[in-house]
mmCIF file of C-alpha atoms and ligand atoms in Angstrom:
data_model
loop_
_atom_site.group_PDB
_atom_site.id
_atom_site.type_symbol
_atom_site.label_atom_id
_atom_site.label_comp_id
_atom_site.label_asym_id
_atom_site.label_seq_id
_atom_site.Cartn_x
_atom_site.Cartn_y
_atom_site.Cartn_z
ATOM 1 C CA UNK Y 492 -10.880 38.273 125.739
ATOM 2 C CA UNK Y 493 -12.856 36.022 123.314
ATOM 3 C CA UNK Y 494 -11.470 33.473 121.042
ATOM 4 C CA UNK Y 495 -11.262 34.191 117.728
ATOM 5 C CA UNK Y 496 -14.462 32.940 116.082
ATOM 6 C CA UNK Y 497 -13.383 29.999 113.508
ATOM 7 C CA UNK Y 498 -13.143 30.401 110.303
ATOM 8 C CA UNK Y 499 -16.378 31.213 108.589
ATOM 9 C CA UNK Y 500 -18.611 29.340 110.848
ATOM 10 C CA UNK Y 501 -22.032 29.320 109.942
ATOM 11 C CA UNK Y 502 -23.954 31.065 112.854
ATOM 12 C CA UNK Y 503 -27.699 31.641 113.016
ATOM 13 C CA UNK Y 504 -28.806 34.795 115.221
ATOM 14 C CA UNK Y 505 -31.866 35.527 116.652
ATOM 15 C CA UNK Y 506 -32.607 39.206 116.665
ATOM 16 C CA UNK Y 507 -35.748 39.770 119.140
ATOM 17 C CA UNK Y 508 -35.657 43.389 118.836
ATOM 18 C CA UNK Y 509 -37.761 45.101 121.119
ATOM 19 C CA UNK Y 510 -39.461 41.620 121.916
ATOM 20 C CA UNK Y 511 -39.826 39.917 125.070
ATOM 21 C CA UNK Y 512 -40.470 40.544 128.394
ATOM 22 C CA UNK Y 513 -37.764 39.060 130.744
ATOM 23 C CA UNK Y 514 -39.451 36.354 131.741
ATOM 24 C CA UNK Y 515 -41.179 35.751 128.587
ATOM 25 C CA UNK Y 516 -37.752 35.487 127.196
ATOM 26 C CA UNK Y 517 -36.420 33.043 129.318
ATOM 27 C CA UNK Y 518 -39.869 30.773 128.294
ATOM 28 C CA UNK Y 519 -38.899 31.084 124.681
ATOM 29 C CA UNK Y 520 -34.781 30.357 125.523
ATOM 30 C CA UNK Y 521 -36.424 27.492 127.680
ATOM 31 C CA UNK Y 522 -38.229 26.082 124.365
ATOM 32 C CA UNK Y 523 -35.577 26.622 122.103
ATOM 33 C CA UNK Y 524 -33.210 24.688 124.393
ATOM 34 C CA UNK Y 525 -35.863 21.627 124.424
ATOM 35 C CA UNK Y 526 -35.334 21.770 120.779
ATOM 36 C CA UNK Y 527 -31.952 21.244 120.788
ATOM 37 C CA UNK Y 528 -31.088 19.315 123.502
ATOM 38 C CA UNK Y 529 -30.014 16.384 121.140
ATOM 39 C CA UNK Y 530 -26.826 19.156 119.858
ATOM 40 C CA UNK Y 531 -27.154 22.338 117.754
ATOM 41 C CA UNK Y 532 -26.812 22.205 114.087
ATOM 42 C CA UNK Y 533 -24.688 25.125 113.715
ATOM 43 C CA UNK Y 534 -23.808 28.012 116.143
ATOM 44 C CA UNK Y 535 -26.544 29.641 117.290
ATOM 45 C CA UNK Y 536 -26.926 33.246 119.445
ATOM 46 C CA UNK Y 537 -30.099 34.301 121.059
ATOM 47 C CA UNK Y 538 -29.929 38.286 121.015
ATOM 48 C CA UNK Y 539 -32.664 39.534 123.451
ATOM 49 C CA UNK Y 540 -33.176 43.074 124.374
ATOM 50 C CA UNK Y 541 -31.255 44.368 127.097
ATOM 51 C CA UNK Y 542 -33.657 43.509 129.814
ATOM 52 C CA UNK Y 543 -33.945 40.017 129.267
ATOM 53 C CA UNK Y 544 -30.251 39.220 128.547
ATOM 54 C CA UNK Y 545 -29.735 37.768 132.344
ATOM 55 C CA UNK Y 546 -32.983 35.759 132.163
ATOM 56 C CA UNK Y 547 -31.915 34.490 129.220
ATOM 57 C CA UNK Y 548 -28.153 34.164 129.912
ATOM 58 C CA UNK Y 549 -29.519 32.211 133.420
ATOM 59 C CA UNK Y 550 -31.234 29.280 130.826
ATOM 60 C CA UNK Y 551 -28.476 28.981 128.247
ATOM 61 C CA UNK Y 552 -25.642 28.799 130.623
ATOM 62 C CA UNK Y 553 -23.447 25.989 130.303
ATOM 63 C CA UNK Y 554 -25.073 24.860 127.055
ATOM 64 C CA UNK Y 555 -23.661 25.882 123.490
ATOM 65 C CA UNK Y 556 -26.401 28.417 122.460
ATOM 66 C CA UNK Y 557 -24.605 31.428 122.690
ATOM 67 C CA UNK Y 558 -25.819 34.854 123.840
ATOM 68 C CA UNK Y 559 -25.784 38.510 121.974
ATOM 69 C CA UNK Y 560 -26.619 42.243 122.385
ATOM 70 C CA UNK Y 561 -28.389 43.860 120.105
ATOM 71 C CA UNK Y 562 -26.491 47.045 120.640
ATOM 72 C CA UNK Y 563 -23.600 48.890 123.113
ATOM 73 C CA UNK Y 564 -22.257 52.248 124.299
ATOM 74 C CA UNK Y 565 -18.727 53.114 122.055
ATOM 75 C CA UNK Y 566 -17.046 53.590 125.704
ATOM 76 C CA UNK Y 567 -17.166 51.306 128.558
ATOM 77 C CA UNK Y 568 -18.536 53.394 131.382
ATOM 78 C CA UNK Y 569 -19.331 56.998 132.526
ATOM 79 C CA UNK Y 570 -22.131 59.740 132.072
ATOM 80 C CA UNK Y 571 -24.125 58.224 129.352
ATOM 81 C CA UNK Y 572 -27.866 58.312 130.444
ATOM 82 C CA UNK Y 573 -30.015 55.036 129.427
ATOM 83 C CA UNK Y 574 -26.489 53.943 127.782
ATOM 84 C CA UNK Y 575 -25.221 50.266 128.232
ATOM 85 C CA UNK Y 576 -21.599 49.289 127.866
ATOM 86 C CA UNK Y 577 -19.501 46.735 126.814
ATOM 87 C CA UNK Y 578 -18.616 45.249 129.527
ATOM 88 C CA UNK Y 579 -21.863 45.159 131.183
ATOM 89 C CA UNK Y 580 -23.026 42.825 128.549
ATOM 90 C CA UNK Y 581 -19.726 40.589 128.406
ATOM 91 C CA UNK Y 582 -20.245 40.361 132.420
ATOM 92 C CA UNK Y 583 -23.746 39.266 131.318
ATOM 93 C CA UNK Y 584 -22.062 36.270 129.781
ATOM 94 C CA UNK Y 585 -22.977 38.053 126.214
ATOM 95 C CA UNK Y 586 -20.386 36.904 123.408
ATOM 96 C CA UNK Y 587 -21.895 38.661 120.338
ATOM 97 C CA UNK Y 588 -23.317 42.222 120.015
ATOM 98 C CA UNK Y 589 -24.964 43.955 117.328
ATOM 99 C CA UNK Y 590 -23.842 46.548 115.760
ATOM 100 C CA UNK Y 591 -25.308 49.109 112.731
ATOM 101 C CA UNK Y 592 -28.293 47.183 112.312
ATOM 102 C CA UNK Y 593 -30.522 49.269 109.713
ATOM 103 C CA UNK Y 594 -32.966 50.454 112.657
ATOM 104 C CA UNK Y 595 -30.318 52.336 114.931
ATOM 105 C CA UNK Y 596 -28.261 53.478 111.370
ATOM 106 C CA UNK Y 597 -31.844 55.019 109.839
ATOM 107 C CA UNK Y 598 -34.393 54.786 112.872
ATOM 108 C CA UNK Y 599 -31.412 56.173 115.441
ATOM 109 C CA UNK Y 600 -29.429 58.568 113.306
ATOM 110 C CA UNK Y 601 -26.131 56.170 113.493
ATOM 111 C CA UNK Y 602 -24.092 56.938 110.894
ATOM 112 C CA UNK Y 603 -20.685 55.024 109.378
ATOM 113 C CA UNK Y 604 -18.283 56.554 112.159
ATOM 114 C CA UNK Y 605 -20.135 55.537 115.053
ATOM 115 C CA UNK Y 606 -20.730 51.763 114.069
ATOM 116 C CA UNK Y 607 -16.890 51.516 113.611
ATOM 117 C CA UNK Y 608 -16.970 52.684 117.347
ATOM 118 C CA UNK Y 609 -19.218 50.426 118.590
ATOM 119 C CA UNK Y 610 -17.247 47.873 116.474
ATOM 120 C CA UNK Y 611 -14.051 48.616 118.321
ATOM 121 C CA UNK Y 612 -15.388 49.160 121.999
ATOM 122 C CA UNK Y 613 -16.952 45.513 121.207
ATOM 123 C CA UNK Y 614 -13.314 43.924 120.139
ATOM 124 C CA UNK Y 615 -11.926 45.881 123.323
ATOM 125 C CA UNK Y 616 -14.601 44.259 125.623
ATOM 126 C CA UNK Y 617 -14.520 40.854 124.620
ATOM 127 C CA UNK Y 618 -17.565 40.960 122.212
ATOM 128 C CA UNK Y 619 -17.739 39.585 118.828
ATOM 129 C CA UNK Y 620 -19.538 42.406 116.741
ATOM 130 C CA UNK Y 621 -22.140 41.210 114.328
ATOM 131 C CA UNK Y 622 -21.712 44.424 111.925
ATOM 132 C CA UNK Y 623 -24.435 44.797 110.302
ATOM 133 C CA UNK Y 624 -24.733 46.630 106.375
ATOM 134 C CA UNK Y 625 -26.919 47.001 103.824
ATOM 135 C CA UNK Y 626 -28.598 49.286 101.196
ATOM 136 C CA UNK Y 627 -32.145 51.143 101.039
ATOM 137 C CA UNK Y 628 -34.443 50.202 98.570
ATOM 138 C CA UNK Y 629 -33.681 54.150 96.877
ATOM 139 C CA UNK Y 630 -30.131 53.194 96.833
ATOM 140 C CA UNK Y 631 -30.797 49.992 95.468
ATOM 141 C CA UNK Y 632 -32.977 51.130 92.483
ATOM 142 C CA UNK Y 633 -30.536 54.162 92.437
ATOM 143 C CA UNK Y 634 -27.970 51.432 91.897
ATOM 144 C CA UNK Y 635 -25.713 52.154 94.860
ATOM 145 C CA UNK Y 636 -25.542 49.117 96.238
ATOM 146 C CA UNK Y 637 -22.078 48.384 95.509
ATOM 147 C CA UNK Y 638 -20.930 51.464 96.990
ATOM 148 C CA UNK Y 639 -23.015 51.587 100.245
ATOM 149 C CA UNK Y 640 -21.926 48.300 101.030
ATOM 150 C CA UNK Y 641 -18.229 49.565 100.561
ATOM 151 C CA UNK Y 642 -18.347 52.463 102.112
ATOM 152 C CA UNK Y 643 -20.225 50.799 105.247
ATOM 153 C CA UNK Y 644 -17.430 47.975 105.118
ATOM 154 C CA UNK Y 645 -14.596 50.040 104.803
ATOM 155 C CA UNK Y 646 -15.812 52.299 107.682
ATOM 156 C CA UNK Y 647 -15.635 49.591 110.421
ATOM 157 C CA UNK Y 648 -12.516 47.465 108.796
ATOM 158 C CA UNK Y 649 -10.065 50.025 108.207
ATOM 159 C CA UNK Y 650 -7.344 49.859 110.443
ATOM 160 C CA UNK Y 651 -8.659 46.625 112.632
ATOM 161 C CA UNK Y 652 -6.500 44.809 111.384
ATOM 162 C CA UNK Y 653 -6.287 40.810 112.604
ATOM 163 C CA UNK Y 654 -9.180 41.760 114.976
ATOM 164 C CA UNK Y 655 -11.013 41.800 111.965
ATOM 165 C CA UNK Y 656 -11.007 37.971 112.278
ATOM 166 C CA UNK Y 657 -12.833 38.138 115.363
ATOM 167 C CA UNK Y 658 -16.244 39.643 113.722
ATOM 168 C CA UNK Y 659 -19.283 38.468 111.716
ATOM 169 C CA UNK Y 660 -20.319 40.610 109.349
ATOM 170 C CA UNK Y 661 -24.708 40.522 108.212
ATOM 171 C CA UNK Y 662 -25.814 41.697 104.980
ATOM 172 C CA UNK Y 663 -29.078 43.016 105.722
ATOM 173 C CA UNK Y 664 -30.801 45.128 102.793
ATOM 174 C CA UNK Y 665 -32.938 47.525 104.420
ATOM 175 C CA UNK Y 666 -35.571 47.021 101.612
ATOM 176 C CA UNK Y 667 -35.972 43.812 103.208
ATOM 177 C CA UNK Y 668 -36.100 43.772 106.751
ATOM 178 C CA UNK Y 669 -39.637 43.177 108.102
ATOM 179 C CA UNK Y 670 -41.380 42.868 104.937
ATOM 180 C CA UNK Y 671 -41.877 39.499 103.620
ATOM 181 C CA UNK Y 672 -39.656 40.555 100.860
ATOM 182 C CA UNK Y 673 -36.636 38.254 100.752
ATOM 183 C CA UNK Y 674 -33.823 38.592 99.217
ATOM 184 C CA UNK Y 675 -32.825 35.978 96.366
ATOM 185 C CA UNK Y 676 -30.137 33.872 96.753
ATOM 186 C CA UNK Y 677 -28.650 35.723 93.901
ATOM 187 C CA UNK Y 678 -29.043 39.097 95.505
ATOM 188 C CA UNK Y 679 -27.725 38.184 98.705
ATOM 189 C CA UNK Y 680 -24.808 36.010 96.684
ATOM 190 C CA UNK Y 681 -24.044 39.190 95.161
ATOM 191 C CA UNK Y 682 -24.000 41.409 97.835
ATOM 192 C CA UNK Y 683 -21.828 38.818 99.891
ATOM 193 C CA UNK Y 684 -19.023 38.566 97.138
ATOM 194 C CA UNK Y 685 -18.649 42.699 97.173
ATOM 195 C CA UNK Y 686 -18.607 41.905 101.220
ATOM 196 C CA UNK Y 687 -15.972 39.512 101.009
ATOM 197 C CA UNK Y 688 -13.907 41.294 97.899
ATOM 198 C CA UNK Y 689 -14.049 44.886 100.287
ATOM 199 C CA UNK Y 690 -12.901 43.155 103.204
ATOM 200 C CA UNK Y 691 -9.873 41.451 101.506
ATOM 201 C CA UNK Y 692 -9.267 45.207 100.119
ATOM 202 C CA UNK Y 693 -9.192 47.230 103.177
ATOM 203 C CA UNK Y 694 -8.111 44.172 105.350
ATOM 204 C CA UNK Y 695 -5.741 42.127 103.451
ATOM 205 C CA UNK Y 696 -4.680 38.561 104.098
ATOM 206 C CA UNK Y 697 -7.451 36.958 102.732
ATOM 207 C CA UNK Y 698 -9.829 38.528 105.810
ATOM 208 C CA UNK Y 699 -13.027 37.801 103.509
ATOM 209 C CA UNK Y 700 -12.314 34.355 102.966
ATOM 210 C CA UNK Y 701 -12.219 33.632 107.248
ATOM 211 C CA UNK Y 702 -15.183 36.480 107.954
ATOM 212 C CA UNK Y 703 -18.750 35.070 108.148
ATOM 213 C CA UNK Y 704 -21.130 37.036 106.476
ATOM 214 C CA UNK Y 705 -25.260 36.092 107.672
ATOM 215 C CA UNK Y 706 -28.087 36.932 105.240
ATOM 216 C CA UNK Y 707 -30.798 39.199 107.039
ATOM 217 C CA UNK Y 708 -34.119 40.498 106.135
ATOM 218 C CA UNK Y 709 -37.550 38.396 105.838
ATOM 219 C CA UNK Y 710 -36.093 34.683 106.542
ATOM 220 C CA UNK Y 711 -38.000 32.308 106.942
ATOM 221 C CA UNK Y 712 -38.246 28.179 107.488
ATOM 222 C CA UNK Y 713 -39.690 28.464 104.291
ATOM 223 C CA UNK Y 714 -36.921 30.321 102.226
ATOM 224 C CA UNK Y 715 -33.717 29.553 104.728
ATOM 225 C CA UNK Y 716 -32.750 26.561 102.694
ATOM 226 C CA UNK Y 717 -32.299 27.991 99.412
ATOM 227 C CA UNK Y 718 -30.486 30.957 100.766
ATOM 228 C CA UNK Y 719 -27.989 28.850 102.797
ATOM 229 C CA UNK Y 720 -27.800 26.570 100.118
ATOM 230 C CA UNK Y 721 -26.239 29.521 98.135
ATOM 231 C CA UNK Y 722 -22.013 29.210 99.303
ATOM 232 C CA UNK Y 723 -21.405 32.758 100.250
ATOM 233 C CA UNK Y 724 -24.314 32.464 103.108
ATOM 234 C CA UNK Y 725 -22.738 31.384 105.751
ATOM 235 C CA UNK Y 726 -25.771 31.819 108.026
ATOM 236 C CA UNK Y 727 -28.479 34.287 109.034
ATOM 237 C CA UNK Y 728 -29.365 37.228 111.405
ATOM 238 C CA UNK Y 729 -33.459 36.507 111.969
ATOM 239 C CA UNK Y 730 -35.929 38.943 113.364
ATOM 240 C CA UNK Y 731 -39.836 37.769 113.364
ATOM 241 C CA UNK Y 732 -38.431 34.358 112.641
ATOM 242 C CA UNK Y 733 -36.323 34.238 116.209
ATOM 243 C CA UNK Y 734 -39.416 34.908 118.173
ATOM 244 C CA UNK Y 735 -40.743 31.005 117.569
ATOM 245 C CA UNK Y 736 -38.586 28.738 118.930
ATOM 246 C CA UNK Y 737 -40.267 26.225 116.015
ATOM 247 C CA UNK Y 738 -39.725 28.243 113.352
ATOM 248 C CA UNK Y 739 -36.413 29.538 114.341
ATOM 249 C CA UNK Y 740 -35.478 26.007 115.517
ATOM 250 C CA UNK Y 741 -36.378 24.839 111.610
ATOM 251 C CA UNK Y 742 -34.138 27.473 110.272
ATOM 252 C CA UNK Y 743 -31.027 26.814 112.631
ATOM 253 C CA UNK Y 744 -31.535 22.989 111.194
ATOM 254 C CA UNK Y 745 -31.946 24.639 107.314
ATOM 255 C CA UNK Y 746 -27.763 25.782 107.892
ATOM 256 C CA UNK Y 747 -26.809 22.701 109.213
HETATM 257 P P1 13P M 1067 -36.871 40.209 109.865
HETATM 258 O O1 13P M 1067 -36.320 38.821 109.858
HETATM 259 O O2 13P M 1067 -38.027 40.391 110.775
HETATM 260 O O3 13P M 1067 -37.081 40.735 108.473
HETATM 261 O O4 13P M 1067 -35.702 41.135 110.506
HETATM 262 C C1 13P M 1067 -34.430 41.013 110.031
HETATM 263 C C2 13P M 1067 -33.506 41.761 110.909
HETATM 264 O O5 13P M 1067 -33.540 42.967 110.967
HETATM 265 C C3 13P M 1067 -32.569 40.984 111.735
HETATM 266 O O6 13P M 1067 -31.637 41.806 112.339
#
């Protein structure tokens, strides 16, 4: 079993999505870990698709750049053709997985109920989850953003309990994943405080005060510091970003 994460640490992913070969991987963990070899500026996770997590693992072991999933099976073995389970990727050496990113919830047909699953099998196997919520751009205009974000909160939360501690939570709007579209520090403020106001609902205890919550969709190293300079940030789940170690390095320094 994992520690619990500390108190709202400010993490930057890297989300590679279906990027990198294994060995092209391990060249771009290689770089990343030339970058930092004088110490990391806040936690970092590399989150490589599944068949470059032991390529990658192999190049970050024993330093403090930690490695993620970017996905997981609800149960932890069995009949489950092209599945992979939770502890698989904690035997990997994985400490964070993904899960309810926008492209398995709308791409993948994942709805509310399974992410909570994936959530749980996660907490049972050692993982942290990095859940992952966020609105459309219909739901935005529609304004429903309040109440996706709730609903997809309260799905996963209710009933965890103190495990709740042990997760990271990324707003992600769907409107802005992959295109250049960024949202403002305002937005993502705004989004964060429902985040953190839901979790202390369904929670209790103050959960949203000690859960990170990342900013995802279209960061940059040119827009990172303004967004992490906002206090509810507390970090950043990249995509395009992650897959140059210079850029992503300059963003990892941007939270520091
Ligand atoms: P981009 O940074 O490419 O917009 O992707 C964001 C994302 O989906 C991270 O999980």
């Amino acid at each position: 079993m994992s520690a619990p994460w500390p108190r709202r640490p400010r993490l930057v992913a890297g989300n590679w999505k279906m990027n990198r070969t294994a060995a092209d991987g391990a060249a771009l963990a290689r770089e990343l870990t030339a970058l930092s070899a004088a110490g990391l500026p806040c936690a970092v996770a590399l989150c490589p698709p599944f068949t470059a997590l032991e390529s990658v693992g192999a190049v970050l072991r024993g330093g403090a750049t930690h490695l993620g999933a970017q996905n997981l099976h609800p149960e932890s073995k069995g009949a489950f053709t092209g599945e992979v389970s939770g502890p698989m990727l904690a035997a990997l050496g994985c400490r964070f997985v993904i899960v309810g990113h926008s492209e398995r919830r709308h791409g993948m047909g994942e709805d509310d109920a399974t992410v909570a699953r994936k959530a749980r099998a996660a907490l049972r196997d050692g993982l942290t989850p990095i859940v992952c919520v966020g609105e459309t751009l219909a739901e935005r205009e529609a304004d429903k953003t309040t109440e996706v974000l709730v609903r997809q909160v309260w799905a996963v939360y209710e009933g965890l309990g103190a495990d709740s501690r042990r997760t990271v939570v990324a707003y992600e709007p769907v409107w802005a994943i992959g295109t250049g579209r960024v949202a403002t520090p305002d937005q993502a403020r705004d989004a964060h405080r429902v985040i953190r106001a839901t979790l202390d609902r369904v929670v209790g205890d103050h959960a949203g005060e000690a859960i990170a919550i990342l900013y995802g969709g279209s960061v940059t190293d040119k827009n990172a510091v303004a967004l992490f300079a906002e206090n509810e940030v507390d970090g950043a789940l990249v995509g395009g970003a992650s897959l140059e170690a210079a850029s992503f390095w300059r963003i990892c320094a941007a939270a520091r």
